[in-house]
XYZ file of C-alpha atoms in Angstrom:
772
model
C -9.283 101.812 -26.787
C -7.488 101.731 -30.173
C -9.723 101.990 -33.314
C -9.145 100.293 -36.614
C -11.434 101.232 -39.339
C -12.888 98.529 -41.526
C -13.244 100.671 -44.572
C -9.852 101.257 -46.325
C -11.082 104.633 -47.783
C -11.720 106.090 -44.202
C -8.376 104.917 -42.660
C -6.448 108.141 -43.380
C -9.090 110.199 -41.554
C -8.997 107.896 -38.591
C -5.168 107.980 -38.413
C -5.130 111.805 -38.484
C -7.625 111.848 -35.652
C -5.469 109.556 -33.570
C -2.264 111.478 -34.282
C -3.844 114.788 -33.397
C -4.284 113.404 -29.830
C -1.496 114.698 -27.471
C -1.734 111.499 -25.293
C -0.862 109.445 -28.491
C 2.093 111.587 -29.260
C 3.530 111.158 -25.676
C 2.816 107.337 -25.765
C 4.259 106.639 -29.220
C 7.238 108.878 -30.030
C 8.905 108.825 -33.402
C 11.709 106.302 -33.751
C 14.068 105.019 -36.535
C 14.923 101.328 -37.156
C 17.625 99.894 -39.270
C 16.821 98.038 -42.407
C 16.949 94.182 -41.687
C 18.131 91.605 -44.213
C 15.353 89.686 -45.907
C 16.852 86.219 -44.961
C 16.703 86.889 -41.275
C 12.905 86.745 -40.946
C 10.033 84.471 -41.504
C 6.616 85.447 -42.618
C 4.181 86.252 -39.719
C 1.002 88.355 -40.386
C 0.259 92.005 -40.266
C -1.592 94.717 -42.214
C -0.778 98.324 -42.626
C -1.849 101.405 -44.481
C 0.493 104.122 -45.901
C -0.877 107.544 -44.971
C 0.983 110.726 -44.347
C 4.217 108.830 -43.641
C 2.621 106.518 -40.916
C 1.794 102.950 -40.791
C -1.252 101.576 -39.034
C -0.475 98.031 -37.798
C -3.236 95.482 -37.725
C -4.899 94.598 -34.353
C -6.172 98.095 -33.838
C -3.216 99.509 -31.670
C -0.867 102.040 -33.158
C 2.298 101.273 -31.221
C 5.054 102.948 -33.479
C 5.398 105.758 -36.060
C 7.967 105.883 -38.583
C 8.449 108.126 -41.689
C 8.058 106.685 -44.994
C 9.290 108.249 -48.243
C 6.636 110.034 -50.277
C 5.511 108.124 -53.303
C 4.439 109.616 -56.679
C 1.105 107.973 -56.385
C -1.239 107.154 -53.411
C -0.666 103.492 -52.852
C -1.660 100.955 -50.192
C 1.126 99.372 -48.136
C 1.265 96.005 -46.311
C 3.239 95.255 -43.291
C 4.509 91.694 -42.692
C 5.876 90.735 -39.319
C 8.720 88.221 -39.695
C 10.185 86.925 -36.340
C 13.912 86.410 -36.090
C 14.758 82.861 -34.910
C 17.348 84.036 -32.401
C 15.279 86.763 -30.794
C 11.917 86.760 -28.898
C 10.936 90.083 -30.381
C 9.255 90.258 -33.662
C 10.202 92.638 -36.590
C 7.671 94.432 -38.612
C 8.797 94.672 -42.226
C 6.907 97.066 -44.567
C 6.305 96.349 -48.168
C 4.884 98.768 -50.607
C 3.714 98.014 -54.060
C 7.010 99.266 -55.478
C 9.318 97.431 -52.921
C 10.742 97.415 -49.415
C 10.242 100.525 -47.404
C 11.299 99.740 -43.645
C 10.918 97.656 -40.605
C 10.012 98.078 -36.963
C 9.873 95.945 -33.625
C 6.648 94.989 -31.938
C 5.592 92.223 -29.347
C 3.588 89.155 -30.374
C -0.124 89.279 -30.235
C -1.642 88.193 -26.839
C -2.663 84.426 -26.762
C -6.373 83.584 -26.782
C -7.645 82.513 -23.367
C -10.707 80.377 -23.016
C -13.082 81.595 -20.248
C -12.730 79.887 -16.822
C -15.359 77.384 -15.748
C -15.739 78.666 -12.252
C -18.243 75.958 -11.349
C -15.835 73.158 -12.182
C -12.969 75.121 -10.418
C -14.931 75.430 -7.192
C -16.002 71.724 -7.248
C -12.357 70.689 -7.757
C -11.172 73.091 -5.049
C -13.677 71.559 -2.620
C -12.328 68.012 -3.187
C -8.781 69.288 -2.812
C -9.593 70.866 0.508
C -11.280 67.709 1.639
C -8.326 65.542 0.662
C -5.889 68.016 2.383
C -7.996 67.868 5.552
C -8.100 64.070 5.539
C -4.291 64.141 5.561
C -4.606 65.730 8.984
C -7.411 63.340 10.000
C -5.230 60.371 9.437
C -3.102 61.111 12.505
C -4.373 58.832 15.367
C -3.823 61.465 18.056
C -5.091 64.483 15.993
C -7.864 65.094 18.665
C -5.105 65.833 21.291
C -3.431 68.427 19.113
C -5.389 71.720 18.850
C -3.427 73.288 15.961
C -3.893 70.335 13.567
C -7.603 70.082 14.591
C -8.124 73.743 13.803
C -6.446 73.505 10.407
C -8.485 70.321 9.659
C -11.837 71.964 10.339
C -10.814 75.131 8.537
C -10.134 73.223 5.343
C -13.346 71.209 5.672
C -15.247 74.485 6.146
C -13.563 76.024 3.161
C -14.407 72.970 0.943
C -18.025 73.103 2.139
C -18.036 76.765 1.395
C -17.012 76.022 -2.306
C -19.833 73.563 -2.576
C -22.332 75.937 -1.084
C -21.360 78.725 -3.562
C -21.824 76.390 -6.460
C -25.283 75.364 -5.231
C -26.400 78.979 -4.587
C -24.919 80.957 -7.432
C -24.525 78.632 -10.448
C -26.973 76.999 -12.651
C -26.160 73.420 -13.236
C -27.489 70.464 -15.163
C -30.065 68.561 -12.866
C -27.928 65.448 -12.499
C -24.748 67.361 -11.497
C -26.737 69.511 -9.054
C -28.168 66.278 -7.429
C -24.685 64.807 -7.157
C -23.350 68.004 -5.576
C -26.213 68.209 -3.182
C -25.543 64.512 -2.092
C -21.921 65.267 -1.625
C -22.596 68.468 0.307
C -25.001 66.651 2.713
C -22.663 63.727 3.082
C -19.743 65.891 4.321
C -22.036 67.912 6.604
C -23.291 64.652 8.216
C -19.883 62.919 8.505
C -17.692 65.995 9.503
C -20.048 68.401 11.278
C -23.128 68.612 13.492
C -25.117 70.669 11.072
C -27.810 68.161 10.439
C -30.412 70.830 9.736
C -28.448 72.071 6.683
C -27.918 68.450 5.602
C -31.667 67.753 5.888
C -32.341 70.934 3.764
C -29.958 69.906 1.115
C -31.266 66.384 0.823
C -34.831 67.617 0.852
C -34.104 69.814 -2.272
C -32.164 67.005 -3.801
C -34.908 64.522 -3.433
C -37.410 66.766 -5.063
C -34.998 67.405 -7.892
C -34.481 63.641 -8.400
C -38.212 63.070 -8.428
C -38.687 65.603 -11.048
C -36.135 64.141 -13.316
C -36.543 60.494 -12.320
C -33.050 59.970 -10.949
C -33.874 56.948 -8.933
C -30.400 55.826 -7.869
C -29.522 59.384 -6.698
C -32.803 59.695 -4.824
C -32.388 56.378 -3.028
C -28.895 57.270 -1.973
C -30.182 60.657 -0.609
C -32.902 58.800 1.321
C -30.377 56.302 2.610
C -28.264 59.197 3.935
C -31.234 60.952 5.376
C -32.321 57.845 7.318
C -28.855 57.731 8.838
C -29.163 61.368 9.796
C -32.511 60.845 11.426
C -31.152 57.774 13.258
C -28.381 59.901 14.829
C -31.076 62.161 16.374
C -34.266 60.090 16.808
C -33.900 56.380 16.013
C -37.605 55.635 16.041
C -38.293 58.375 13.483
C -35.643 56.850 11.245
C -37.461 53.523 11.469
C -40.736 55.054 10.512
C -39.094 56.936 7.572
C -37.557 53.782 6.246
C -40.835 51.918 6.397
C -42.350 54.545 3.973
C -39.409 54.229 1.616
C -39.537 50.508 1.591
C -43.178 50.591 0.578
C -42.290 52.714 -2.491
C -39.296 50.547 -3.396
C -41.340 47.421 -3.178
C -44.136 48.898 -5.171
C -41.672 49.791 -7.983
C -39.974 46.344 -7.660
C -36.553 48.001 -7.088
C -35.482 44.876 -5.178
C -31.716 46.037 -4.859
C -32.851 48.967 -2.898
C -35.263 46.921 -0.825
C -32.251 44.846 0.191
C -30.159 47.985 0.962
C -32.833 49.584 3.167
C -33.692 46.440 5.006
C -29.991 45.822 5.730
C -29.831 49.461 6.944
C -32.684 48.784 9.396
C -30.941 45.666 10.597
C -27.625 47.628 11.243
C -29.654 50.223 13.251
C -31.405 47.675 15.413
C -28.088 45.896 16.033
C -26.440 49.209 17.096
C -29.271 49.804 19.563
C -28.705 46.246 20.889
C -31.769 46.095 23.219
C -33.616 42.767 23.347
C -36.521 44.177 21.479
C -34.223 45.624 18.781
C -32.317 42.338 18.426
C -35.650 40.559 17.823
C -36.720 43.148 15.279
C -33.344 42.771 13.460
C -33.852 38.993 13.462
C -37.308 39.406 11.816
C -35.922 41.776 9.183
C -33.254 39.365 8.282
C -35.822 36.565 7.912
C -37.730 38.727 5.470
C -34.578 39.365 3.492
C -33.931 35.624 3.439
C -37.532 35.069 2.114
C -37.276 37.722 -0.651
C -33.699 36.580 -1.880
C -34.781 33.007 -1.809
C -37.770 33.832 -4.069
C -35.597 35.860 -6.505
C -32.723 33.349 -6.456
C -30.201 35.881 -5.127
C -27.949 33.282 -3.500
C -25.281 35.736 -2.404
C -27.856 38.041 -0.605
C -29.302 34.871 0.940
C -25.921 33.809 2.247
C -25.121 37.153 3.786
C -28.478 37.500 5.407
C -28.363 33.986 6.799
C -24.871 34.594 8.280
C -26.082 37.881 10.017
C -29.072 35.900 11.307
C -26.631 33.497 13.033
C -24.683 36.405 14.332
C -27.845 38.181 15.646
C -28.922 34.858 17.367
C -25.529 34.710 19.003
C -25.866 38.223 20.217
C -29.259 37.550 21.787
C -27.910 34.366 23.412
C -30.430 34.648 26.274
C -30.740 30.770 26.182
C -29.546 27.724 24.354
C -32.283 27.890 21.860
C -30.835 30.821 20.078
C -27.401 29.066 19.975
C -28.891 26.128 18.270
C -30.727 28.431 15.826
C -27.432 30.190 14.957
C -25.847 26.764 14.170
C -28.739 25.840 11.984
C -28.306 29.031 10.102
C -24.663 28.466 9.681
C -25.370 24.975 8.299
C -27.654 26.597 5.617
C -24.883 29.129 4.722
C -22.374 26.276 4.152
C -24.707 24.643 1.579
C -24.854 27.984 -0.286
C -20.991 28.370 -0.489
C -20.920 25.755 -3.144
C -22.308 28.486 -5.466
C -19.242 30.053 -7.345
C -20.283 33.668 -6.583
C -20.710 32.939 -2.901
C -17.515 30.906 -2.601
C -15.427 33.670 -4.011
C -16.688 36.158 -1.302
C -13.889 35.611 1.220
C -15.300 38.070 3.636
C -18.282 35.841 4.054
C -16.082 32.769 4.658
C -14.185 34.612 7.412
C -17.372 35.896 9.080
C -18.809 32.395 9.089
C -15.744 30.981 10.698
C -15.920 33.734 13.393
C -19.532 33.129 14.195
C -19.005 29.364 14.263
C -16.166 29.624 16.703
C -18.206 31.995 18.960
C -21.017 29.426 19.043
C -18.716 26.804 20.461
C -17.226 29.290 22.927
C -20.806 30.106 24.076
C -21.583 26.392 24.486
C -18.300 25.989 26.495
C -17.123 22.991 24.327
C -13.318 23.513 24.439
C -12.487 20.556 22.133
C -14.803 21.721 19.471
C -13.644 25.309 19.967
C -10.027 24.260 19.196
C -11.070 22.524 15.921
C -13.152 25.523 14.874
C -10.235 27.771 15.727
C -8.141 25.872 13.199
C -10.902 26.314 10.535
C -10.864 30.107 11.283
C -7.096 30.301 10.818
C -7.371 28.573 7.500
C -9.936 31.055 6.491
C -7.724 34.012 7.550
C -5.099 32.826 5.159
C -7.374 33.862 2.198
C -7.408 37.431 3.290
C -4.053 38.578 1.788
C -4.576 36.487 -1.436
C -8.137 37.851 -2.037
C -8.279 40.401 -4.919
C -11.839 41.468 -3.752
C -10.640 42.432 -0.280
C -10.006 46.063 -0.158
C -7.935 47.906 2.471
C -10.877 49.660 3.978
C -12.785 46.458 4.410
C -15.738 47.286 2.039
C -17.011 44.537 -0.321
C -19.577 44.317 -2.989
C -22.549 41.867 -3.451
C -23.587 41.265 -7.129
C -27.331 41.876 -7.947
C -29.134 41.255 -11.193
C -29.659 44.420 -13.110
C -33.005 43.394 -14.476
C -34.712 44.452 -11.257
C -33.026 47.843 -10.959
C -33.883 51.272 -12.020
C -31.469 53.127 -14.302
C -28.337 53.282 -12.311
C -25.407 55.409 -13.683
C -23.656 56.084 -10.381
C -20.305 54.498 -9.675
C -20.507 55.414 -5.986
C -22.990 55.077 -3.263
C -24.758 52.161 -1.590
C -25.910 50.514 -4.979
C -23.545 51.324 -7.731
C -22.640 50.258 -11.334
C -19.327 48.656 -11.994
C -17.328 49.143 -15.237
C -18.714 45.982 -16.730
C -22.219 47.313 -16.177
C -22.963 44.936 -13.356
C -24.883 46.231 -10.242
C -23.537 45.621 -6.834
C -24.661 46.373 -3.293
C -21.867 47.670 -0.995
C -21.201 46.596 2.499
C -18.674 48.098 5.080
C -16.718 45.876 7.256
C -13.330 45.932 9.074
C -10.059 46.554 7.334
C -7.752 43.672 6.772
C -5.543 44.231 9.814
C -8.441 44.392 12.128
C -9.734 41.063 10.828
C -6.463 39.497 11.900
C -6.829 41.174 15.335
C -10.200 39.685 15.907
C -8.760 36.301 14.906
C -6.031 36.590 17.600
C -8.538 37.505 20.250
C -10.813 34.477 19.517
C -7.807 32.157 19.248
C -6.509 33.254 22.670
C -10.058 32.840 24.255
C -10.273 29.334 22.616
C -7.008 28.172 24.195
C -7.462 29.841 27.593
C -8.642 26.704 29.426
C -5.588 24.745 28.218
C -3.012 27.539 28.367
C -0.723 25.880 30.819
C -1.140 22.403 29.303
C -0.444 23.490 25.652
C 2.736 25.493 26.348
C 0.941 28.785 27.128
C -0.321 29.187 23.559
C -3.173 31.413 24.677
C -0.814 33.858 26.168
C 1.378 33.966 23.068
C -1.654 34.550 20.855
C -2.959 37.432 22.999
C 0.509 38.955 23.243
C 0.937 38.810 19.420
C -2.489 40.261 18.934
C -1.665 43.277 21.207
C 1.528 43.868 19.281
C -0.359 43.788 15.970
C -2.983 46.181 17.256
C -0.267 48.587 18.275
C 1.447 48.259 14.886
C -1.908 48.743 13.188
C -2.503 52.004 15.074
C 0.911 53.263 14.177
C 1.002 52.345 10.509
C -2.609 53.070 9.677
C -2.420 56.431 11.252
C -0.470 57.516 8.112
C -3.347 56.739 5.756
C -5.500 59.781 4.871
C -8.957 59.616 6.294
C -11.512 61.820 8.031
C -11.306 62.624 11.734
C -14.645 60.846 12.318
C -13.357 57.556 10.668
C -9.835 57.758 12.207
C -11.337 58.310 15.665
C -13.787 55.513 15.298
C -11.055 53.106 14.240
C -8.852 54.238 16.998
C -11.556 53.825 19.631
C -12.313 50.285 18.299
C -8.702 49.260 18.450
C -8.322 50.662 21.916
C -11.281 48.452 23.041
C -9.825 45.477 21.341
C -6.499 46.047 23.029
C -8.175 46.256 26.356
C -10.109 43.069 25.845
C -6.968 41.314 24.890
C -5.222 42.482 27.869
C -8.048 41.489 30.093
C -7.895 37.940 28.711
C -4.213 37.922 29.142
C -4.424 39.201 32.715
C -6.951 36.469 33.759
C -4.780 33.875 32.126
C -1.794 35.065 34.169
C -3.953 35.011 37.315
C -4.802 31.488 36.664
C -1.218 30.470 36.986
C -0.641 32.953 39.908
C 1.648 35.314 37.989
C 0.337 38.270 39.965
C 3.136 40.821 39.043
C 2.502 40.307 35.318
C -1.299 40.461 35.775
C -0.910 43.620 37.831
C 1.146 45.155 34.946
C -1.595 44.432 32.476
C -4.242 45.725 34.870
C -2.397 49.090 35.069
C -2.253 49.446 31.316
C -5.984 48.618 31.050
C -6.955 51.197 33.700
C -4.869 53.761 31.887
C -6.665 53.069 28.677
C -10.115 52.952 30.278
C -9.397 56.264 32.041
C -8.755 58.072 28.741
C -11.907 56.753 27.056
C -14.834 59.053 26.702
C -17.504 56.280 26.617
C -16.351 52.981 28.183
C -18.447 49.951 27.240
C -20.211 48.320 30.168
C -18.585 44.881 29.782
C -15.129 46.455 29.609
C -15.782 48.586 32.637
C -17.215 45.575 34.696
C -14.232 43.314 33.734
C -11.716 46.011 34.623
C -13.196 46.388 38.130
C -13.474 42.655 38.624
C -9.909 41.969 37.514
C -8.701 44.501 40.082
C -10.725 42.751 42.804
C -9.302 39.287 41.744
C -5.717 40.657 41.976
C -6.288 42.110 45.405
C -7.667 38.709 46.589
C -4.766 36.986 44.902
C -2.019 38.953 46.740
C -3.839 38.619 50.038
C -5.433 42.073 50.497
C -8.848 40.654 51.212
C -10.363 43.906 52.692
C -9.882 45.773 49.315
C -11.044 42.744 47.313
C -14.255 42.456 49.450
C -14.899 46.156 49.098
C -14.870 45.886 45.258
C -16.849 42.684 45.225
C -19.698 44.304 47.232
C -19.622 47.563 45.269
C -22.738 48.636 43.396
C -21.090 47.831 40.008
C -20.216 44.207 40.880
C -22.694 43.234 43.668
C -25.637 40.925 42.796
C -28.717 42.943 41.906
C -32.138 42.323 43.487
C -34.347 39.774 41.669
C -36.516 42.503 39.909
C -33.420 44.202 38.512
C -31.783 41.066 37.268
C -34.084 40.884 34.335
C -32.871 44.240 33.023
C -29.179 43.366 33.311
C -27.165 41.971 30.381
C -25.938 38.464 30.576
C -22.335 39.339 30.956
C -23.178 41.837 33.753
C -25.159 39.183 35.582
C -22.493 36.589 35.253
C -19.726 38.907 36.575
C -22.109 39.682 39.550
C -22.369 35.977 40.141
C -18.609 35.468 40.158
C -18.245 38.436 42.534
C -20.709 36.959 44.912
C -18.957 33.518 44.840
C -15.674 35.309 45.700
C -17.446 37.183 48.543
C -18.614 33.971 50.016
C -15.164 32.504 49.860
C -13.749 35.606 51.827
C -16.399 35.747 54.573
C -17.004 31.976 54.956
C -14.511 31.994 58.022
C -16.610 31.860 61.195
C -14.497 34.657 62.627
C -15.369 37.015 59.935
C -17.885 39.806 60.748
C -20.022 39.134 57.757
C -20.080 35.436 58.083
C -23.788 35.436 58.874
C -24.489 36.524 55.238
C -23.170 33.320 53.766
C -26.468 31.271 53.835
C -28.483 33.952 52.134
C -25.913 34.612 49.570
C -25.703 30.900 48.648
C -29.510 30.663 48.474
C -29.674 33.638 46.154
C -27.085 32.202 43.813
C -28.675 28.750 43.626
C -31.286 29.359 40.873
C -29.086 31.820 38.987
C -26.216 29.301 38.761
C -28.218 26.148 38.183
C -30.019 27.799 35.206
C -26.866 29.388 33.850
C -25.648 28.177 30.383
C -22.039 28.505 31.572
C -21.197 25.168 32.979
C -18.051 26.569 34.621
C -20.206 28.889 36.767
C -22.331 25.856 37.687
C -19.175 23.960 38.691
C -17.851 26.962 40.776
C -21.169 27.229 42.559
C -21.300 23.523 43.574
C -17.732 23.714 44.825
C -18.486 26.822 46.918
C -21.697 25.249 48.186
C -19.713 22.081 49.225
C -17.237 24.195 51.201
C -19.913 26.063 53.008
C -22.384 23.285 53.520
C -23.001 22.387 57.125
C -25.541 19.619 56.336
C -24.882 15.938 55.741
C -21.842 14.341 54.114
C -24.137 13.017 51.527
C -25.186 16.508 50.338
C -21.511 17.606 50.340
C -20.649 14.604 48.048
C -23.485 15.496 45.696
C -22.234 19.035 45.381
C -18.671 17.793 44.705
C -19.817 15.270 42.220
C -21.687 17.876 40.313
C -18.737 20.202 40.315
C -16.375 17.597 39.024
C -18.706 16.502 36.353
C -19.111 20.115 35.100
C -15.406 20.862 35.276
C -14.681 17.742 33.258
C -17.407 18.721 30.633
C -15.711 22.083 30.130
C -12.139 20.674 30.493
C -11.313 23.255 33.209
C -8.371 21.768 34.965
C -8.173 24.483 37.483
C -11.681 23.652 38.783
C -10.859 19.867 38.587
C -7.758 20.597 40.671
C -9.578 22.510 43.337
C -12.340 19.839 43.574
C -9.898 16.953 43.981
C -7.835 18.978 46.557
C -10.993 19.629 48.588
C -12.114 15.960 48.296
C -8.666 14.810 49.535
C -8.850 17.082 52.501
C -12.486 16.587 53.237
C -12.691 12.808 52.879
C -9.221 11.292 53.014
C -7.646 13.347 55.743
C -6.052 11.019 58.268
C -7.131 7.954 56.281
C -4.534 5.272 55.415
C -5.076 3.496 52.074
C -4.289 3.373 48.432
C -7.295 5.548 47.497
C -6.344 8.400 49.721
C -2.746 8.423 48.200
C -4.099 8.263 44.606
C -6.469 11.135 45.333
C -3.532 13.311 46.899
C -1.219 12.510 43.922
C -3.870 13.290 41.364
C -4.391 16.627 42.964
C -0.686 17.365 42.920
C -0.478 16.399 39.180
C -3.375 18.663 38.275
C -1.889 21.517 40.271
C 1.536 21.075 38.424
C -0.330 21.033 35.054
C -2.064 24.285 35.977
C 1.226 25.903 36.973
C -0.608 27.319 39.978
C 1.804 27.977 42.804
C -0.863 28.168 45.480
C -2.405 24.857 44.591
C 0.946 23.214 44.054
C 1.741 24.165 47.634
C -1.535 22.979 48.943
C -1.505 19.651 47.111
C 2.098 18.997 48.296
C 1.124 19.494 51.889
C -1.915 17.259 51.503
C 0.271 14.556 49.967
C 2.756 14.884 52.827
C -0.004 14.468 55.308
C -1.294 11.373 53.607
C 2.228 9.736 53.395
C 2.949 10.674 57.058
C -0.238 8.944 58.247
C 0.833 5.810 56.157
C 4.224 5.823 57.949
C 6.301 6.855 55.028
C 7.942 9.764 56.835
C 10.917 10.264 54.440
C 8.598 10.694 51.437
C 6.293 12.800 53.537
C 9.125 15.141 54.432
C 10.236 15.499 50.874
C 6.646 16.398 49.787
C 6.296 18.980 52.602
C 9.684 20.561 51.780
C 8.596 20.848 48.185
C 5.397 22.480 49.250
C 7.364 25.033 51.448
C 9.781 25.835 48.684
C 6.928 26.373 46.243
C 5.038 28.576 48.799
C 7.995 30.906 48.847
C 6.876 32.250 45.447
C 3.572 33.260 46.816
C 2.750 36.862 47.594
C 4.120 38.229 50.901
C 0.690 38.382 52.645
C 0.052 34.727 51.994
C 3.467 33.696 52.997
C 3.077 35.534 56.399
C -0.314 33.848 56.914
C 1.178 30.453 56.251
C 4.413 30.942 58.232
C 2.572 32.283 61.226
C 0.195 29.255 61.531
C 2.582 26.226 61.381
C 1.188 24.778 64.499
C -1.266 22.243 63.252
C -4.241 24.591 62.973
C -6.345 25.207 59.915
C -4.855 27.875 57.631
C -7.376 29.656 55.250
C -5.985 29.888 51.715
C -7.599 31.793 48.877
C -7.553 30.935 45.216
C -8.693 33.943 43.616
C -8.006 33.003 40.023
C -10.714 30.294 40.152
C -13.048 31.723 42.875
C -12.280 29.383 45.664
C -10.704 29.231 49.083
C -9.516 26.017 50.517
C -8.577 25.149 54.223
C -5.157 23.357 54.546
C -3.847 21.879 57.692
C -0.029 22.200 57.824
C 2.108 20.549 60.495
C 5.687 21.689 61.458
């Protein structure tokens, strides 16, 4: 290390000591330099001392030696470095007290570097690694590509390592340490299965926040810790939240009381058992009570809407549907408030719940009007400034009942204008539209053939949008967990849309198109890790319906009587969900229609099956199931004509109430065959023509053929042979479009005997008499 003496009288001794070192002689040989012109340089800064014909430059490093002429007296010399404009090197000009003595070349002094903030560097690197990993996670099919998955988790692990180093080896300010611990635990919970490490980080963070009274950070950590507990043991999470709520209520931190109660509601709704749904309903009522007392109208509106949604999800009887509608009526009165009216997410959710209420009550005309209201609400999605791409939205809360809140992220956060908001997560914009297409297609399903197949068009458009959403949103950076969750949800939605579309196609006997949709559904369900129970049940039921529709009754009966679709014993019926029980009822009705023929080996089961269905169907809220039961009971009844007429009257009344034209068509066809066969009169002809008109409106090839044959028989009995022949030929021409198995059954029995015909789309088999 070079030495530069501070005392000018000792410099000569120091220089002689340095020059006597042989290493210095080898490193700094003597050299000559030409004398520069004075106008080529600009003043820099240097300092030198003349001693024994040497110069000691300032900075402490002797880089050059050059002889200087001996002067008469010992004088001090000063070196001034003047850089040339055209050269990057710097010249060292030496001035003595009596004038210019020489110059030499030297590099500029090294720049001053501030020390690196390794703590900040590591934190920045962690976020960079997380962002880069999320670029991989945005790919929709990343889970199927091992290379990208390995790179993703490697980057996430590196980012977590950076945070861990900061927490273990750096002393931070308490607030920054709390923020880093919260971030570290959040990534561990969302991206890994290391919940123990996340618990430890949050435990230390909560103690730190308690010591320094960081209430907002503490509550955010407790919110995350509750979610971690719920992922392992839900009941422990509920007990933990109860303790937190007591503290928040004691401190009157009302915003966090709302946050933790809404969190408990979401947990109960996720479990979805009847007990949990009732608990969620009670929690929402408590939120409604608190928000009403404090005048938080937006919170009141959100809680009331979720109350209606929870009632709809319970839906064990009509009482909850009515309660849901009362809750919606209360929300509409709150929408007059400006803050509530600007929340377009709430408006859309209300329209969804309102339409679902009408669908659950099976009021098709009301459902169509509610669907139009829903479509108008969806028009506000794109124009809304408050609707973010990820679907999150903020609920304003008065800051007067809040602890000091500095955080601009988390569950409860402060906005730039110092307002406090409670954050909610919902669906992205595109998924909102997809839900609208599904509900719209379901609303128009009963009138699909009458209204120009609008239901099919809506469902097909919804499927296209879902596929587009999957493709386009796969390019948006996000975590693997979030990308996988959204992908799974969209796959489920696509399957449900395809199911509705397939059943709509079955209703108008378009079996090949229905079979195509069924194949796509099975392929999607087969690739799912966890298939929802309703989706699995409907997939198997659709397969059975298609088998029955194309005439493969053996395969259809095998599926209907399988353990997944068959009617459970009475003790087990209470534990089954409503949709599972309804599908079992429909499967049993179809089973009766297949085995009702006296020649069938299982015909002896018909009376017991009808008896088992009676109570379940008559108490069912679905009037269409009631109508189907009465129709099947009429076809299998061997009692008096009066009882058969009562069954048919009940079936016709229920089908009119639900505007189900397929059921009405079947009831009228059976009445024509049962009561007007061989009868001459105007009433018999009107009944036959009404049946034919309904069959044509339904675009159902089977029933068009059946009704044409019945009309031909009626006209033939009346002596109008020419019209009868035209009607029969029309029926035969229509039947040519039926599946091959049904055509063979019909063509082989043109001898005046009864021909069994199955209508699988609407759960009914009719007996038709065809004469050649």
